[in-house]
GROMACS .gro file of C-alpha atoms in nm:
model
  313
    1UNK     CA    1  -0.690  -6.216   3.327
    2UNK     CA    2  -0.603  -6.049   3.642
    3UNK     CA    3  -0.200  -6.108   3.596
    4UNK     CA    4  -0.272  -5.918   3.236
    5UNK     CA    5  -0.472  -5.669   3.397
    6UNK     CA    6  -0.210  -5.593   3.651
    7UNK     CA    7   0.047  -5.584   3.391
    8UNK     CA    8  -0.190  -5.296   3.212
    9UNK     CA    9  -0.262  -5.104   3.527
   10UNK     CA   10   0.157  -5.061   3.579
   11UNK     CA   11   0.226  -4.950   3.211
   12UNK     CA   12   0.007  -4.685   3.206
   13UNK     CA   13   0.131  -4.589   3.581
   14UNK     CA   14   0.490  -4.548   3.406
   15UNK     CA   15   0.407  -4.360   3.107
   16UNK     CA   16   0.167  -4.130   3.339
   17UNK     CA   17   0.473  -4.088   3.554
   18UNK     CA   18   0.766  -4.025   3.302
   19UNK     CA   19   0.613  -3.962   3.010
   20UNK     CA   20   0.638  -3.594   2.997
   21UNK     CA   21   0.926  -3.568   3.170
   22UNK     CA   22   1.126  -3.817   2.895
   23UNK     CA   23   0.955  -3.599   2.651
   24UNK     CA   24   1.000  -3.284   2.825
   25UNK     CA   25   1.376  -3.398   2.840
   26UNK     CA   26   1.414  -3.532   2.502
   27UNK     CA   27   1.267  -3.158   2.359
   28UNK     CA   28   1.515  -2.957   2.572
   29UNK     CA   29   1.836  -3.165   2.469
   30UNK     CA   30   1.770  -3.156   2.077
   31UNK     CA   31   1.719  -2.789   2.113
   32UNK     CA   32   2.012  -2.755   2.290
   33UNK     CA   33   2.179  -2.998   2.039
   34UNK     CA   34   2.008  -2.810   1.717
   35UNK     CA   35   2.065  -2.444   1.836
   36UNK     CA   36   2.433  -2.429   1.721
   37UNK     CA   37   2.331  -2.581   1.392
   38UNK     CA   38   2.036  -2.300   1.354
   39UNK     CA   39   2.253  -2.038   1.454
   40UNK     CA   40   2.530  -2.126   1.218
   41UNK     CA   41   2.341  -2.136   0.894
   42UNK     CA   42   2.151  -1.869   0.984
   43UNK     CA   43   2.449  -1.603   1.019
   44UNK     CA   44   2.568  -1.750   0.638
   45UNK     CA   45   2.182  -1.665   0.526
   46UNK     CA   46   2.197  -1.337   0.697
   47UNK     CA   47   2.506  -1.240   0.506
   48UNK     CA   48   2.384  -1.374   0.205
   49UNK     CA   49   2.042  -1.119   0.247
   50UNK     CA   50   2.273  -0.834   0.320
   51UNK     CA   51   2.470  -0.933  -0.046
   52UNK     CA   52   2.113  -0.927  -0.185
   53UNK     CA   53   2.021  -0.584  -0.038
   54UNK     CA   54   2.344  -0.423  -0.154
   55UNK     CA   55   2.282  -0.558  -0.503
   56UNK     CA   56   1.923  -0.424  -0.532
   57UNK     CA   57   2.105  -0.065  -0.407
   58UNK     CA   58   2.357  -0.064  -0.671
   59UNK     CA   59   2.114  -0.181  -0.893
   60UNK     CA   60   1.918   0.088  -0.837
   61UNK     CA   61   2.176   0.382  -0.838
   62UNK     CA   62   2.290   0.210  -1.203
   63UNK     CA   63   1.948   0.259  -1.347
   64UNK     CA   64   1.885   0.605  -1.224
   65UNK     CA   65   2.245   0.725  -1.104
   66UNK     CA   66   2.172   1.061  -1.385
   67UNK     CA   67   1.799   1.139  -1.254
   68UNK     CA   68   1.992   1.098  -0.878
   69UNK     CA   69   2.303   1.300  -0.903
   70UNK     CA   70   2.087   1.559  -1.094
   71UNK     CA   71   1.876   1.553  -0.798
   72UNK     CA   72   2.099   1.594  -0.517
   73UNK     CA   73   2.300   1.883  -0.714
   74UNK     CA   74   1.978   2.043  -0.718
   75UNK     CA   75   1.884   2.042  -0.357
   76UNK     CA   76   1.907   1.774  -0.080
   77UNK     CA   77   1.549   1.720  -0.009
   78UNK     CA   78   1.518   1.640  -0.385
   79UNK     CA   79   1.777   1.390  -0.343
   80UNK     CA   80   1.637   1.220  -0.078
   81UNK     CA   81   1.294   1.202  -0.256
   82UNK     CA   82   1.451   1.079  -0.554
   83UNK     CA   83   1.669   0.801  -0.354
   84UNK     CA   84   1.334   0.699  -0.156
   85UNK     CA   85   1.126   0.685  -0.488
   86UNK     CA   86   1.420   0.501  -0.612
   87UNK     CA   87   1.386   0.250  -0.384
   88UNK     CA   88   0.997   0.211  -0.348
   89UNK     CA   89   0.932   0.165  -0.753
   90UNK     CA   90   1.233  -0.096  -0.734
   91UNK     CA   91   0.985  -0.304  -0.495
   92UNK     CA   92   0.663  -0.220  -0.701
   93UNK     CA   93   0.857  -0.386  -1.039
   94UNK     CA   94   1.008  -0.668  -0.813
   95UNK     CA   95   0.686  -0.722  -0.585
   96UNK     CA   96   0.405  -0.579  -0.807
   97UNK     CA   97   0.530  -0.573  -1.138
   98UNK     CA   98   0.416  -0.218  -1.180
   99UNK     CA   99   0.339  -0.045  -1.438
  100UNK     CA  100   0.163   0.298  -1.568
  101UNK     CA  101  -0.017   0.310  -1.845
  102UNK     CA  102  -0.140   0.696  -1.969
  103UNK     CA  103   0.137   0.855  -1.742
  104UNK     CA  104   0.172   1.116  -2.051
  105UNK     CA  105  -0.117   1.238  -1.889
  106UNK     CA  106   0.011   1.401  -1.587
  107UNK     CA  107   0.154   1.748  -1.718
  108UNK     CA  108   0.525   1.817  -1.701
  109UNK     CA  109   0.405   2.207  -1.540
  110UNK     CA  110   0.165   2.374  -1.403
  111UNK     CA  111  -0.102   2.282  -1.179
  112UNK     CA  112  -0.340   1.934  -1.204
  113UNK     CA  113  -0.560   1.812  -0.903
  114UNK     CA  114  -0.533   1.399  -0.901
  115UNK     CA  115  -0.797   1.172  -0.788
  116UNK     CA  116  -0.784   0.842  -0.731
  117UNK     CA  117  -0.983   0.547  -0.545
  118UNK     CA  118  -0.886   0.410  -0.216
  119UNK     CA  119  -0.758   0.073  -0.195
  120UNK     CA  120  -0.738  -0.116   0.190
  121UNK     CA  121  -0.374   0.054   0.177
  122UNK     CA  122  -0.305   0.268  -0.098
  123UNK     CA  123  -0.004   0.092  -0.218
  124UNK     CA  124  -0.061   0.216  -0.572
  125UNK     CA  125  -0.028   0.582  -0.462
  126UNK     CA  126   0.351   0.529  -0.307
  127UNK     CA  127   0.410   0.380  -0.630
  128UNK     CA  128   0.293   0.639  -0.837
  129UNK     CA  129   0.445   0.904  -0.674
  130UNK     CA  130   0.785   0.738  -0.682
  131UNK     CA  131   0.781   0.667  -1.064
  132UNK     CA  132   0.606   1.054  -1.125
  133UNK     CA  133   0.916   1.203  -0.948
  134UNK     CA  134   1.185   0.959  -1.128
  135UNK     CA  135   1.031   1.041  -1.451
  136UNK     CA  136   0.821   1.309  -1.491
  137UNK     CA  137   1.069   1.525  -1.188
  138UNK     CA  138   0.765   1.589  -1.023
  139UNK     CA  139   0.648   1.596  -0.689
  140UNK     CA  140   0.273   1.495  -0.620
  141UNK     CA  141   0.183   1.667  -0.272
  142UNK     CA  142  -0.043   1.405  -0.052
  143UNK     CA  143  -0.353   1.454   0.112
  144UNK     CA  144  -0.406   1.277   0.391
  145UNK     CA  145  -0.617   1.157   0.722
  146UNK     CA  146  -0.538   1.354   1.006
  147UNK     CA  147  -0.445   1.031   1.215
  148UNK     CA  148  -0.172   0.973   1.007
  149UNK     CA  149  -0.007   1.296   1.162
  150UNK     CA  150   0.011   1.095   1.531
  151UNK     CA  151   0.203   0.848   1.363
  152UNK     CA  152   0.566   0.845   1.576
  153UNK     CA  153   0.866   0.834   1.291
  154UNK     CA  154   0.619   0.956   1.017
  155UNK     CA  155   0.644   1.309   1.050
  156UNK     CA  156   0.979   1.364   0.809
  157UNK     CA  157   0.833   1.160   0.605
  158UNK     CA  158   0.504   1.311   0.521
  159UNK     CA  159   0.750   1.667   0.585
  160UNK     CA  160   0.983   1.570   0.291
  161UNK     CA  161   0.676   1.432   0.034
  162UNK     CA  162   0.500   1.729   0.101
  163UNK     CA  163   0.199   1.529   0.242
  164UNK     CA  164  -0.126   1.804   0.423
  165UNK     CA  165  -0.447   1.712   0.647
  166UNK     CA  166  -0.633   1.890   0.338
  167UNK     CA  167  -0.809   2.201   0.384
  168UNK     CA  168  -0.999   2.345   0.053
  169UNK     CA  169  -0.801   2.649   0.146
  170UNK     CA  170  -0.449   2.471   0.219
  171UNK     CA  171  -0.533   2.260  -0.109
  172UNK     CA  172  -0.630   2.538  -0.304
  173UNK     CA  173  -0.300   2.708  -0.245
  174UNK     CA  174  -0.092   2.435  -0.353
  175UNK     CA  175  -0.229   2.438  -0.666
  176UNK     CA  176  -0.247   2.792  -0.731
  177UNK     CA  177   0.177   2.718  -0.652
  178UNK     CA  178   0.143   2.502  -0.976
  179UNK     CA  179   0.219   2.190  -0.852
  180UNK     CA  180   0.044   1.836  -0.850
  181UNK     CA  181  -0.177   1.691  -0.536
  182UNK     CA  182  -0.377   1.374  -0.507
  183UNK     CA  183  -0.725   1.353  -0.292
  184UNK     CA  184  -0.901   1.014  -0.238
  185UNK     CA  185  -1.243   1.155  -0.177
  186UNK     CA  186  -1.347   0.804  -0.039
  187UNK     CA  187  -1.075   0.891   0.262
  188UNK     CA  188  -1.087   0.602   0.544
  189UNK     CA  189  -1.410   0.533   0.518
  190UNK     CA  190  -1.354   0.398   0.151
  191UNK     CA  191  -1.056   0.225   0.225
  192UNK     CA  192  -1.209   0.082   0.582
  193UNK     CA  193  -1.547  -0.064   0.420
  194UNK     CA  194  -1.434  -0.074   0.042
  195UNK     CA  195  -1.422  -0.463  -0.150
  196UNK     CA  196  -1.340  -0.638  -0.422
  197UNK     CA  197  -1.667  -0.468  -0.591
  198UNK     CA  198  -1.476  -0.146  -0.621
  199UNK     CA  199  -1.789   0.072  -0.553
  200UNK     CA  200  -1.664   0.436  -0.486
  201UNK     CA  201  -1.757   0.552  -0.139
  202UNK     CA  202  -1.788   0.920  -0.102
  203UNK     CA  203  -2.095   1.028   0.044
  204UNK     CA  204  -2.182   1.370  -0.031
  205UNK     CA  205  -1.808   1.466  -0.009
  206UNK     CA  206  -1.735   1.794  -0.216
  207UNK     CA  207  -1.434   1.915  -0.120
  208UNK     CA  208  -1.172   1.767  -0.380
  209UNK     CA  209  -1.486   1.969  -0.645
  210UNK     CA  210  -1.458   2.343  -0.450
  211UNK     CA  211  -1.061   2.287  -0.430
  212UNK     CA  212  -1.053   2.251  -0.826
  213UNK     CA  213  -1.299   2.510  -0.913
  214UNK     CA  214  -1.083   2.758  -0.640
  215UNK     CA  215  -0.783   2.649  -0.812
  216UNK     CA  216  -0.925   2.708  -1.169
  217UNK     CA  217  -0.729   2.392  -1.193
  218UNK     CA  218  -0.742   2.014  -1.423
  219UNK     CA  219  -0.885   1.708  -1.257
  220UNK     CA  220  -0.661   1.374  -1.385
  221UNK     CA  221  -0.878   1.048  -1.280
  222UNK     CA  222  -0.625   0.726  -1.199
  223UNK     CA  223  -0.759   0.408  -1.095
  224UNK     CA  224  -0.532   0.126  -1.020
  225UNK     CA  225  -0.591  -0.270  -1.136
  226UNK     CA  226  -0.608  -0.527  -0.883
  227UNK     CA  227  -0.559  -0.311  -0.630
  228UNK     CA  228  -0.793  -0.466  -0.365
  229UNK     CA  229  -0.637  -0.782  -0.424
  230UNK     CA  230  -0.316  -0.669  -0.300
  231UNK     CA  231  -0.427  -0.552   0.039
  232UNK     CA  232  -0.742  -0.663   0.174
  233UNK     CA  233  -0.949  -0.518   0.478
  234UNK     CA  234  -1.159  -0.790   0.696
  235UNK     CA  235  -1.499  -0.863   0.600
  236UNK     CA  236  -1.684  -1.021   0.912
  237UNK     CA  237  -1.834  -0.764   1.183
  238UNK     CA  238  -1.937  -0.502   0.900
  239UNK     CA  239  -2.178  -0.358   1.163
  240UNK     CA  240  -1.968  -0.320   1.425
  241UNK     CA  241  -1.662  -0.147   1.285
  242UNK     CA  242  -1.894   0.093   1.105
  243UNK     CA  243  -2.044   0.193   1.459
  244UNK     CA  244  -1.613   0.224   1.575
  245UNK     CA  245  -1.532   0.380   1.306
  246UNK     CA  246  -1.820   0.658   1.311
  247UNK     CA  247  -1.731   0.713   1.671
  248UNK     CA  248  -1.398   0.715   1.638
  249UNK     CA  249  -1.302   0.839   1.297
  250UNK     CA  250  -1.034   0.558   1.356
  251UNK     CA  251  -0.939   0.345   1.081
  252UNK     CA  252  -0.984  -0.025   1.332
  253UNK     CA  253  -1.067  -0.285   1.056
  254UNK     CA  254  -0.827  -0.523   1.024
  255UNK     CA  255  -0.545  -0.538   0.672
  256UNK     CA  256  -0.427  -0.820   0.555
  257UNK     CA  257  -0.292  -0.930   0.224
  258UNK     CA  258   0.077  -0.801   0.069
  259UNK     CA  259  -0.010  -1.032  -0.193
  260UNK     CA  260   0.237  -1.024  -0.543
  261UNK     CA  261  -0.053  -0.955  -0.762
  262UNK     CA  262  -0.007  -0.745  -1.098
  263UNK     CA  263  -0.094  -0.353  -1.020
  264UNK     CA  264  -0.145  -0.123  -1.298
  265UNK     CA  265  -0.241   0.243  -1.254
  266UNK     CA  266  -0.427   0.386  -1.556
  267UNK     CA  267  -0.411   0.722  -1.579
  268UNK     CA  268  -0.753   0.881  -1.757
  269UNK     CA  269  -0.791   1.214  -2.039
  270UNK     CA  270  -0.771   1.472  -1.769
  271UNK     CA  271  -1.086   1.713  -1.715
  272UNK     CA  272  -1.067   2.041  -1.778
  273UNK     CA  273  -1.154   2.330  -1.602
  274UNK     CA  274  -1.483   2.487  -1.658
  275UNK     CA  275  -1.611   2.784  -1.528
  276UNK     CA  276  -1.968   2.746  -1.477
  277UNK     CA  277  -1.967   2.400  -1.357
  278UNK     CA  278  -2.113   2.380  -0.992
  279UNK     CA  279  -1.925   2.121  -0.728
  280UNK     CA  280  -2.189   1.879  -0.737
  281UNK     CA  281  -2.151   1.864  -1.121
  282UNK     CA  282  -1.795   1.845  -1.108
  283UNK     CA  283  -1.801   1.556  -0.864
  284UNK     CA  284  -1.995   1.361  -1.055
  285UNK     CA  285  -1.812   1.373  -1.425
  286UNK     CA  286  -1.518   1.286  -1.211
  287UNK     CA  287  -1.661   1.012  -1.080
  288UNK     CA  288  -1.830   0.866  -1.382
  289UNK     CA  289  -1.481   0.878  -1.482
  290UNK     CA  290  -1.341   0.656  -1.248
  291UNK     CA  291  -1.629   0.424  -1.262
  292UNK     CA  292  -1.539   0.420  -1.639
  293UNK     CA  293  -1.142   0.286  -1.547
  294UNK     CA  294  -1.299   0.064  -1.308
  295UNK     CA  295  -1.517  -0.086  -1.552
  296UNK     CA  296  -1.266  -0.079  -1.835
  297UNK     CA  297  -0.973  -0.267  -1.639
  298UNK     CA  298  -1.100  -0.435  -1.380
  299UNK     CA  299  -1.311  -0.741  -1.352
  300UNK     CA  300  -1.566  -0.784  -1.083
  301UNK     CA  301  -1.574  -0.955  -0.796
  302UNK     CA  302  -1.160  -0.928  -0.799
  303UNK     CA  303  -0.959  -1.216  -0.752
  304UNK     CA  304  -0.610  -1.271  -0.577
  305UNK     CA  305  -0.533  -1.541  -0.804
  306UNK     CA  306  -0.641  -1.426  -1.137
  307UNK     CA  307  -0.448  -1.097  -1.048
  308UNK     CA  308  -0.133  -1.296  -0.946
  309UNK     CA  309  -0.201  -1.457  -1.287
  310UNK     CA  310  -0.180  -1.163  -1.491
  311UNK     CA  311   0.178  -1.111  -1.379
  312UNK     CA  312   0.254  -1.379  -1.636
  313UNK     CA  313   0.037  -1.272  -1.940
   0.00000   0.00000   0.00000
C-alpha cells in the first residue's frame, strides 16, 4: 500500500509539473502547423465572396440598368439614390424576401404624409424607400431622431435621402414642395420599449396631425409584417432603461436579431384631407388605421420562427 501510494503521489507530481506546459506546447505547434492551411483556403474563399459580390452587382444593374441610366442622365444625386436603392431592395428580396403589397397607393405626384410603426430598427422603411424610388421614381424624405445627426459617416447619407430632425414647420414645407415624407410618431421611444405585441406607442404626440392639416395634405398608413421579429430590442431591465432613456433621450436598449424572416409592408386606402378635423381627431383615425393593418396581418405575440416560415408559403 505504501509502494502504490508512492507511485500515486509521483504521477500526479508530473502531470502538475508538465502538464500545461506539454499542453501549452502541443496548442502553440498545431497552430503554427494549421495557420498556413487556414490562411490558404481562406484567400480561395475570399476570392470566391468577391465573385459573389460582383455577381449580385451585375445582377443588379441587369434588372434595373433603364430605371439607372435614366437616373444618372437626369442628375447625379438621383443616380446615386437609385444605385443605393438598387442595392438595399436586392438584400430585402435575398435576406427578407420583401415584398409590398398596396404600393398603388402611394401617388405618382403631389404631396402624401406617410406613417408608419416603429420596429427595434426600422428595416422595413430602408426597404420601402428603395423599392418607392426604383418604381414609383420617387423620393420619400425621412424624419428622423436628432441623435442620428451625431452619427460620424452618416451625414451624406441622410444629405442625399433627404432625411430632417422634423419640425411641423420644416415638415410642413416639404410637403407643400409636393413631395412624399414618412413620420414614425412612436420615434425612439416606440422602437426602444416596443414588442412582439405591436402596441403603438405615441403618447400624446401630435405633431405628424398639425404637419398634415398645415400641409392640407393625405395621410397613407403602412405597417410592415413580422417586423419585430426581424430585429428585436432586449426585454430584461424594462425599468431601468426607461429611467436612461427619459434622462437621456438616448436610444441604450440593446438590438439584436437580423433574423431572415418574411417582411411585408402593406400599404393602407390613404386618408384624406379634411378641413375641419382637429389634430387630436386626425391622430386617432390614423391610428385606428394602423391598428387595423396590425390586426389584419399580423398575428400576436409574433414569432421568429413562424415568420421565417412564411418565407416558404
Amino acid at each position: 500500500m505504501e509502494v502504490e501510494g508512492q507511485l500515486i503521489n509521483v504521477t500526479h507530481y508530473i502531470e502538475y509539473s508538465f502538464g500545461d506546459y506539454i499542453d501549452i506546447n502541443y496548442t502553440l505547434w498545431l497552430t503554427w502547423l494549421l495557420a498556413p492551411l487556414f490562411i490558404t483556403f481562406l484567400l480561395p474563399l475570399l476570392i470566391v465572396f468577391l465573385f459573389y459580390v460582383s455577381a449580385l452587382i451585375l445582377y443588379i444593374y441587369k434588372l434595373h440598368r433603364y430605371r439607372l441610366i435614366d437616373a444618372y442622365e437626369r442628375d447625379f444625386w438621383d443616380g446615386a439614390r437609385h444605385t443605393v436603392a438598387a442595392i438595399w431592395d436586392a438584400h430585402g428580396w435575398i435576406w427578407h424576401s420583401y415584398e409590398i403589397i398596396g404600393i398603388e397607393n402611394i401617388p405618382d405626384e403631389g404631396s402624401a404624409l406617410i406613417i408608419y410603426y416603429h420596429g427595434a430598427i426600422p428595416i422595413d422603411l430602408y426597404y420601402f424607400v428603395a423599392r418607392v424610388i426604383l418604381f414609383k421614381n420617387r423620393l420619400i424624405h425621412s424624419v428622423a431622431d436628432r441623435f442620428l445627426f451625431k452619427i460620424p459617416g452618416w451625414a451624406i447619407i441622410l444629405e442625399a435621402f433627404k432625411v430632417i430632425p422634423g419640425t411641423v414647420s420644416t415638415c410642413s414645407s416639404v410637403l407643400k414642395d409636393n413631395n412624399l415624407l414618412a413620420i414614425a410618431p412612436g420615434g425612439v421611444y416606440e422602437a426602444q420599449f416596443g414588442n412582439s405585441y405591436y402596441k403603438l406607442m405615441w403618447k400624446k404626440r401630435l405633431g405628424f396631425a398639425k404637419v398634415a392639416l398645415d400641409a392640407k395634405c393625405c395621410i397613407i398608413p403602412i405597417f410592415t409584417q413580422n417586423l419585430r421579429e426581424a430585429f428585436c430590442s432586449v426585454s430584461w431591465g424594462y425599468t431601468f432603461w426607461q429611467w436612461l432613456y427619459n434622462v437621456t433621450r438616448f436610444p441604450f436598449i440593446p438590438v439584436y436579431g437580423g433574423f431572415p424572416v418574411k417582411l411585408r409592408t402593406f400599404v393602407g386606402e390613404p386618408i384624406p384631407y379634411e378641413e375641419n378635423i382637429t389634430p387630436e381627431e386626425l391622430k386617432k383615425k390614423v391610428a385606428l388605421a394602423i391598428e387595423s393593418l396590425i390586426r389584419d396581418h399580423q398575428k400576436v405575440p409574433g414569432s421568429i420562427m413562424r415568420a421565417f416560415l412564411e418565407r416558404f408559403k
